[in-house]
mmCIF file of C-alpha atoms and ligand atoms in Angstrom:
data_model
loop_
_atom_site.group_PDB
_atom_site.id
_atom_site.type_symbol
_atom_site.label_atom_id
_atom_site.label_comp_id
_atom_site.label_asym_id
_atom_site.label_seq_id
_atom_site.Cartn_x
_atom_site.Cartn_y
_atom_site.Cartn_z
ATOM 1 C CA MET J 1 128.353 -87.296 20.336
ATOM 2 C CA ARG J 2 129.186 -90.742 19.020
ATOM 3 C CA THR J 3 132.571 -89.637 17.707
ATOM 4 C CA ASP J 4 133.539 -87.771 20.893
ATOM 5 C CA ASP J 5 136.167 -89.592 22.998
ATOM 6 C CA LYS J 6 134.744 -88.215 26.234
ATOM 7 C CA VAL J 7 131.237 -89.429 25.431
ATOM 8 C CA MET J 8 132.347 -92.811 24.060
ATOM 9 C CA LYS J 9 134.887 -93.578 26.815
ATOM 10 C CA TYR J 10 132.723 -96.294 28.402
ATOM 11 C CA ILE J 11 130.525 -97.157 25.420
ATOM 12 C CA GLY J 12 131.584 -100.354 23.661
ATOM 13 C CA ARG J 13 129.918 -99.577 20.356
ATOM 14 C CA PRO J 14 131.405 -98.709 16.962
ATOM 15 C CA ARG J 15 131.680 -95.028 16.175
ATOM 16 C CA PRO J 16 130.180 -93.670 12.967
ATOM 17 C CA LYS J 17 132.910 -93.084 10.371
ATOM 18 C CA ASP J 18 130.907 -90.762 8.164
ATOM 19 C CA MET J 19 127.485 -89.228 7.566
ATOM 20 C CA GLU J 20 126.268 -92.474 5.985
ATOM 21 C CA ASP J 21 126.949 -94.368 9.252
ATOM 22 C CA THR J 22 125.233 -91.617 11.233
ATOM 23 C CA LEU J 23 122.138 -91.669 9.039
ATOM 24 C CA ALA J 24 122.067 -95.480 9.274
ATOM 25 C CA PHE J 25 122.137 -95.194 13.069
ATOM 26 C CA ILE J 26 119.251 -92.684 13.041
ATOM 27 C CA GLU J 27 117.336 -94.957 10.682
ATOM 28 C CA LYS J 28 117.914 -97.875 13.077
ATOM 29 C CA MET J 29 116.376 -95.831 15.895
ATOM 30 C CA ARG J 30 113.387 -94.901 13.716
ATOM 31 C CA LYS J 31 112.883 -98.552 12.736
ATOM 32 C CA MET J 32 113.012 -99.627 16.365
ATOM 33 C CA VAL J 33 110.022 -97.370 17.070
ATOM 34 C CA ALA J 34 108.187 -98.435 13.880
ATOM 35 C CA ASP J 35 108.665 -102.118 14.792
ATOM 36 C CA ASN J 36 107.638 -101.487 18.390
ATOM 37 C CA GLU J 37 110.996 -102.839 19.581
ATOM 38 C CA GLY J 38 112.148 -99.804 21.543
ATOM 39 C CA VAL J 39 112.047 -96.035 21.714
ATOM 40 C CA THR J 40 114.688 -93.306 21.684
ATOM 41 C CA TRP J 41 113.935 -89.753 22.733
ATOM 42 C CA ALA J 42 115.999 -86.798 21.568
ATOM 43 C CA MET J 43 116.741 -84.391 24.408
ATOM 44 C CA THR J 44 116.597 -80.661 23.860
ATOM 45 C CA LEU J 45 116.315 -77.585 26.006
ATOM 46 C CA LYS J 46 112.763 -76.240 26.186
ATOM 47 C CA ASP J 47 113.561 -73.197 24.045
ATOM 48 C CA ASP J 48 116.212 -74.647 21.720
ATOM 49 C CA PRO J 49 115.559 -77.553 19.339
ATOM 50 C CA LYS J 50 119.274 -78.469 19.061
ATOM 51 C CA LEU J 51 120.023 -82.068 20.070
ATOM 52 C CA MET J 52 121.732 -82.204 23.478
ATOM 53 C CA GLY J 53 121.491 -85.912 24.160
ATOM 54 C CA HIS J 54 119.326 -88.969 23.862
ATOM 55 C CA ILE J 55 117.781 -91.533 26.124
ATOM 56 C CA SER J 56 116.147 -94.795 25.144
ATOM 57 C CA PHE J 57 114.499 -98.026 26.046
ATOM 58 C CA HIS J 58 116.528 -99.904 23.471
ATOM 59 C CA ARG J 59 115.956 -103.535 24.407
ATOM 60 C CA LEU J 60 112.383 -104.450 25.217
ATOM 61 C CA ILE J 61 111.694 -107.866 26.700
ATOM 62 C CA LYS J 62 107.957 -107.768 26.144
ATOM 63 C CA GLU J 63 107.064 -111.080 27.781
ATOM 64 C CA HIS J 64 108.579 -109.793 31.033
ATOM 65 C CA ASP J 65 107.510 -106.129 30.774
ATOM 66 C CA ARG J 66 111.187 -105.264 31.067
ATOM 67 C CA ALA J 67 113.394 -102.846 29.143
ATOM 68 C CA GLU J 68 116.990 -101.685 29.143
ATOM 69 C CA VAL J 69 117.537 -97.962 29.444
ATOM 70 C CA GLY J 70 120.505 -96.205 27.818
ATOM 71 C CA TYR J 71 121.508 -92.563 27.563
ATOM 72 C CA MET J 72 124.186 -90.160 26.452
ATOM 73 C CA MET J 73 124.635 -86.426 26.417
ATOM 74 C CA HIS J 74 126.878 -83.895 24.732
ATOM 75 C CA PRO J 75 129.653 -82.791 27.164
ATOM 76 C CA ASP J 76 128.541 -79.142 26.886
ATOM 77 C CA PHE J 77 125.613 -80.153 29.097
ATOM 78 C CA TYR J 78 127.427 -82.328 31.654
ATOM 79 C CA GLY J 79 127.247 -81.483 35.331
ATOM 80 C CA GLN J 80 123.801 -79.870 35.413
ATOM 81 C CA GLY J 81 121.685 -82.849 36.464
ATOM 82 C CA MET J 82 119.864 -82.866 33.138
ATOM 83 C CA MET J 83 120.212 -86.583 32.452
ATOM 84 C CA SER J 84 118.714 -87.322 35.853
ATOM 85 C CA GLU J 85 115.755 -85.131 34.904
ATOM 86 C CA ALA J 86 115.395 -86.965 31.583
ATOM 87 C CA LEU J 87 115.715 -90.359 33.257
ATOM 88 C CA ARG J 88 112.936 -89.534 35.712
ATOM 89 C CA ALA J 89 110.625 -88.513 32.850
ATOM 90 C CA VAL J 90 111.425 -91.605 30.813
ATOM 91 C CA LEU J 91 110.957 -93.952 33.788
ATOM 92 C CA HIS J 92 107.581 -92.339 34.480
ATOM 93 C CA TYR J 93 106.587 -92.984 30.860
ATOM 94 C CA GLY J 94 107.954 -96.548 30.956
ATOM 95 C CA PHE J 95 106.111 -97.536 34.108
ATOM 96 C CA ASN J 96 102.883 -95.585 33.578
ATOM 97 C CA THR J 97 102.355 -95.580 29.804
ATOM 98 C CA MET J 98 104.312 -98.576 28.522
ATOM 99 C CA GLY J 99 103.349 -100.734 31.488
ATOM 100 C CA LEU J 100 106.881 -101.856 32.253
ATOM 101 C CA HIS J 101 107.439 -103.841 35.421
ATOM 102 C CA SER J 102 111.202 -103.393 35.573
ATOM 103 C CA VAL J 103 113.973 -101.451 33.902
ATOM 104 C CA GLU J 104 117.608 -102.458 33.729
ATOM 105 C CA ALA J 105 120.765 -100.532 32.981
ATOM 106 C CA ILE J 106 124.149 -101.982 32.098
ATOM 107 C CA ALA J 107 127.257 -99.892 32.626
ATOM 108 C CA SER J 108 130.983 -100.017 32.999
ATOM 109 C CA PRO J 109 131.921 -100.071 36.708
ATOM 110 C CA LEU J 110 134.311 -97.219 35.860
ATOM 111 C CA ASN J 111 131.525 -94.956 34.564
ATOM 112 C CA SER J 112 131.071 -93.098 37.879
ATOM 113 C CA ALA J 113 128.777 -90.376 36.527
ATOM 114 C CA SER J 114 126.374 -92.934 35.093
ATOM 115 C CA LEU J 115 126.413 -95.134 38.221
ATOM 116 C CA LYS J 116 125.665 -92.084 40.353
ATOM 117 C CA ILE J 117 122.675 -91.151 38.204
ATOM 118 C CA LEU J 118 121.284 -94.676 38.438
ATOM 119 C CA GLU J 119 121.756 -94.928 42.203
ATOM 120 C CA ARG J 120 120.309 -91.464 42.754
ATOM 121 C CA ASN J 121 117.184 -92.541 40.879
ATOM 122 C CA GLY J 122 116.624 -95.665 42.937
ATOM 123 C CA PHE J 123 118.338 -98.301 40.777
ATOM 124 C CA VAL J 124 119.846 -101.209 42.700
ATOM 125 C CA ARG J 125 123.091 -102.910 41.746
ATOM 126 C CA GLU J 126 122.124 -106.537 41.113
ATOM 127 C CA ALA J 127 125.093 -108.044 39.355
ATOM 128 C CA TYR J 128 128.743 -107.578 38.572
ATOM 129 C CA PHE J 129 129.956 -109.529 35.572
ATOM 130 C CA LYS J 130 133.684 -110.065 35.308
ATOM 131 C CA GLU J 131 135.195 -109.656 31.860
ATOM 132 C CA ASN J 132 131.909 -110.490 30.062
ATOM 133 C CA PHE J 133 132.221 -107.782 27.389
ATOM 134 C CA PHE J 134 134.852 -107.988 24.645
ATOM 135 C CA TRP J 135 135.738 -104.629 23.211
ATOM 136 C CA GLU J 136 138.793 -103.435 21.301
ATOM 137 C CA GLY J 137 140.981 -106.374 22.330
ATOM 138 C CA GLN J 138 140.003 -106.435 26.014
ATOM 139 C CA TYR J 139 137.497 -108.302 28.153
ATOM 140 C CA LEU J 140 135.735 -105.664 30.253
ATOM 141 C CA ASP J 141 133.627 -105.897 33.428
ATOM 142 C CA SER J 142 129.973 -104.755 33.538
ATOM 143 C CA VAL J 143 127.530 -103.880 36.281
ATOM 144 C CA VAL J 144 123.804 -104.466 35.977
ATOM 145 C CA TYR J 145 121.361 -102.219 37.793
ATOM 146 C CA SER J 146 117.610 -102.521 37.941
ATOM 147 C CA LEU J 147 114.573 -100.663 39.148
ATOM 148 C CA LEU J 148 111.121 -102.146 39.756
ATOM 149 C CA ALA J 149 107.904 -100.289 38.958
ATOM 150 C CA PRO J 150 106.510 -98.458 41.982
ATOM 151 C CA LYS J 151 103.921 -100.547 43.865
ATOM 152 C CA LYS J 152 100.347 -99.486 42.996
HETATM 153 C C1 LIG V 201 126.363 -90.379 32.024
HETATM 154 C C2 LIG V 201 126.103 -88.906 31.727
HETATM 155 C C3 LIG V 201 124.779 -88.757 31.001
HETATM 156 C C4 LIG V 201 126.089 -88.143 33.058
HETATM 157 O O1 LIG V 201 125.786 -86.793 32.818
HETATM 158 P P1 LIG V 201 126.193 -85.648 33.862
HETATM 159 O O2 LIG V 201 125.618 -84.389 33.405
HETATM 160 O O3 LIG V 201 127.656 -85.708 34.102
HETATM 161 O O4 LIG V 201 125.394 -86.130 35.115
HETATM 162 P P2 LIG V 201 125.273 -85.356 36.461
HETATM 163 O O5 LIG V 201 125.649 -83.948 36.305
HETATM 164 O O6 LIG V 201 123.908 -85.647 36.999
HETATM 165 O O7 LIG V 201 126.419 -86.049 37.320
HETATM 166 C C5 LIG V 201 126.243 -87.241 37.959
HETATM 167 C C6 LIG V 201 127.172 -87.315 39.169
HETATM 168 O O8 LIG V 201 128.395 -87.979 38.787
HETATM 169 C C7 LIG V 201 129.504 -87.182 39.208
HETATM 170 N N1 LIG V 201 130.582 -87.397 38.236
HETATM 171 C C8 LIG V 201 130.646 -86.925 36.977
HETATM 172 N N2 LIG V 201 131.798 -87.360 36.402
HETATM 173 C C9 LIG V 201 132.437 -88.094 37.338
HETATM 174 C C10 LIG V 201 133.691 -88.780 37.362
HETATM 175 N N3 LIG V 201 134.467 -88.831 36.279
HETATM 176 N N4 LIG V 201 134.056 -89.422 38.503
HETATM 177 C C11 LIG V 201 133.264 -89.380 39.595
HETATM 178 N N5 LIG V 201 132.073 -88.753 39.646
HETATM 179 C C12 LIG V 201 131.663 -88.111 38.515
HETATM 180 C C13 LIG V 201 129.008 -85.786 39.236
HETATM 181 O O9 LIG V 201 129.790 -84.998 40.107
HETATM 182 C C14 LIG V 201 127.594 -85.975 39.751
HETATM 183 O O10 LIG V 201 127.584 -86.150 41.132
HETATM 184 P P3 LIG V 201 127.104 -84.988 42.118
HETATM 185 O O11 LIG V 201 125.785 -84.541 41.614
HETATM 186 O O12 LIG V 201 127.070 -85.647 43.439
HETATM 187 O O13 LIG V 201 128.139 -83.930 41.975
HETATM 188 C C15 LIG V 201 127.198 -88.280 30.852
HETATM 189 O O14 LIG V 201 128.400 -88.352 31.557
HETATM 190 C C16 LIG V 201 127.345 -88.959 29.514
HETATM 191 O O15 LIG V 201 126.596 -88.686 28.580
HETATM 192 N N6 LIG V 201 128.355 -89.829 29.381
HETATM 193 C C17 LIG V 201 128.666 -90.474 28.128
HETATM 194 C C18 LIG V 201 127.693 -91.554 27.742
HETATM 195 C C19 LIG V 201 127.541 -92.616 28.811
HETATM 196 O O16 LIG V 201 128.518 -93.034 29.410
HETATM 197 N N7 LIG V 201 126.294 -93.062 28.999
HETATM 198 C C20 LIG V 201 125.954 -94.040 30.009
HETATM 199 C C21 LIG V 201 126.224 -95.411 29.564
HETATM 200 S S1 LIG V 201 125.850 -96.572 30.865
#
């Protein structure tokens, strides 16, 4: 996924060059869980263990019970509403098990599919940052969405 142009179109992160980079990335995700700094879930179909995508709380701000959610999926699975399903499950876990009070998501304003998923799941657009993200020689805009925990 992380070497696929379609997947990486709006992701300002370096792509793995080889298996070593890929294993280092997986190790980083494992360490994040071990250090209690975040959690990444692999997504699979119920009857097929092959990786189809991942979704994470990758930046925990513990003192504020806040986390940033991020996700990506292999294009073979686009257009079936599966990331929305995963997001709902992960939000439920974040609010009910991890005790989060709020979740944020940062996206490119051009990433229509991602913005639609966020809005459909109740996220509110709270900020638009102009040219705050430098990537491959350009300063890019970002939008910040957030969702508060349901009132008890
Ligand atoms: C973001 C992502 C998970 C969305 O997955 P998906 O399977 O396309 O999601 P959905 O099928 O639920 O589609 C979401 C909506 O966006 C729409 N959409 C998809 N691509 C679009 C595009 N290029 N322009 C406008 N709308 C688009 C879909 O039609 C759908 O709306 P609808 O249900 O009203 O028809 C997937 O595109 C992805 O992995 N992208 C690469 C990684 C990424 O950008 N992650 C997010 C970083 S913030």
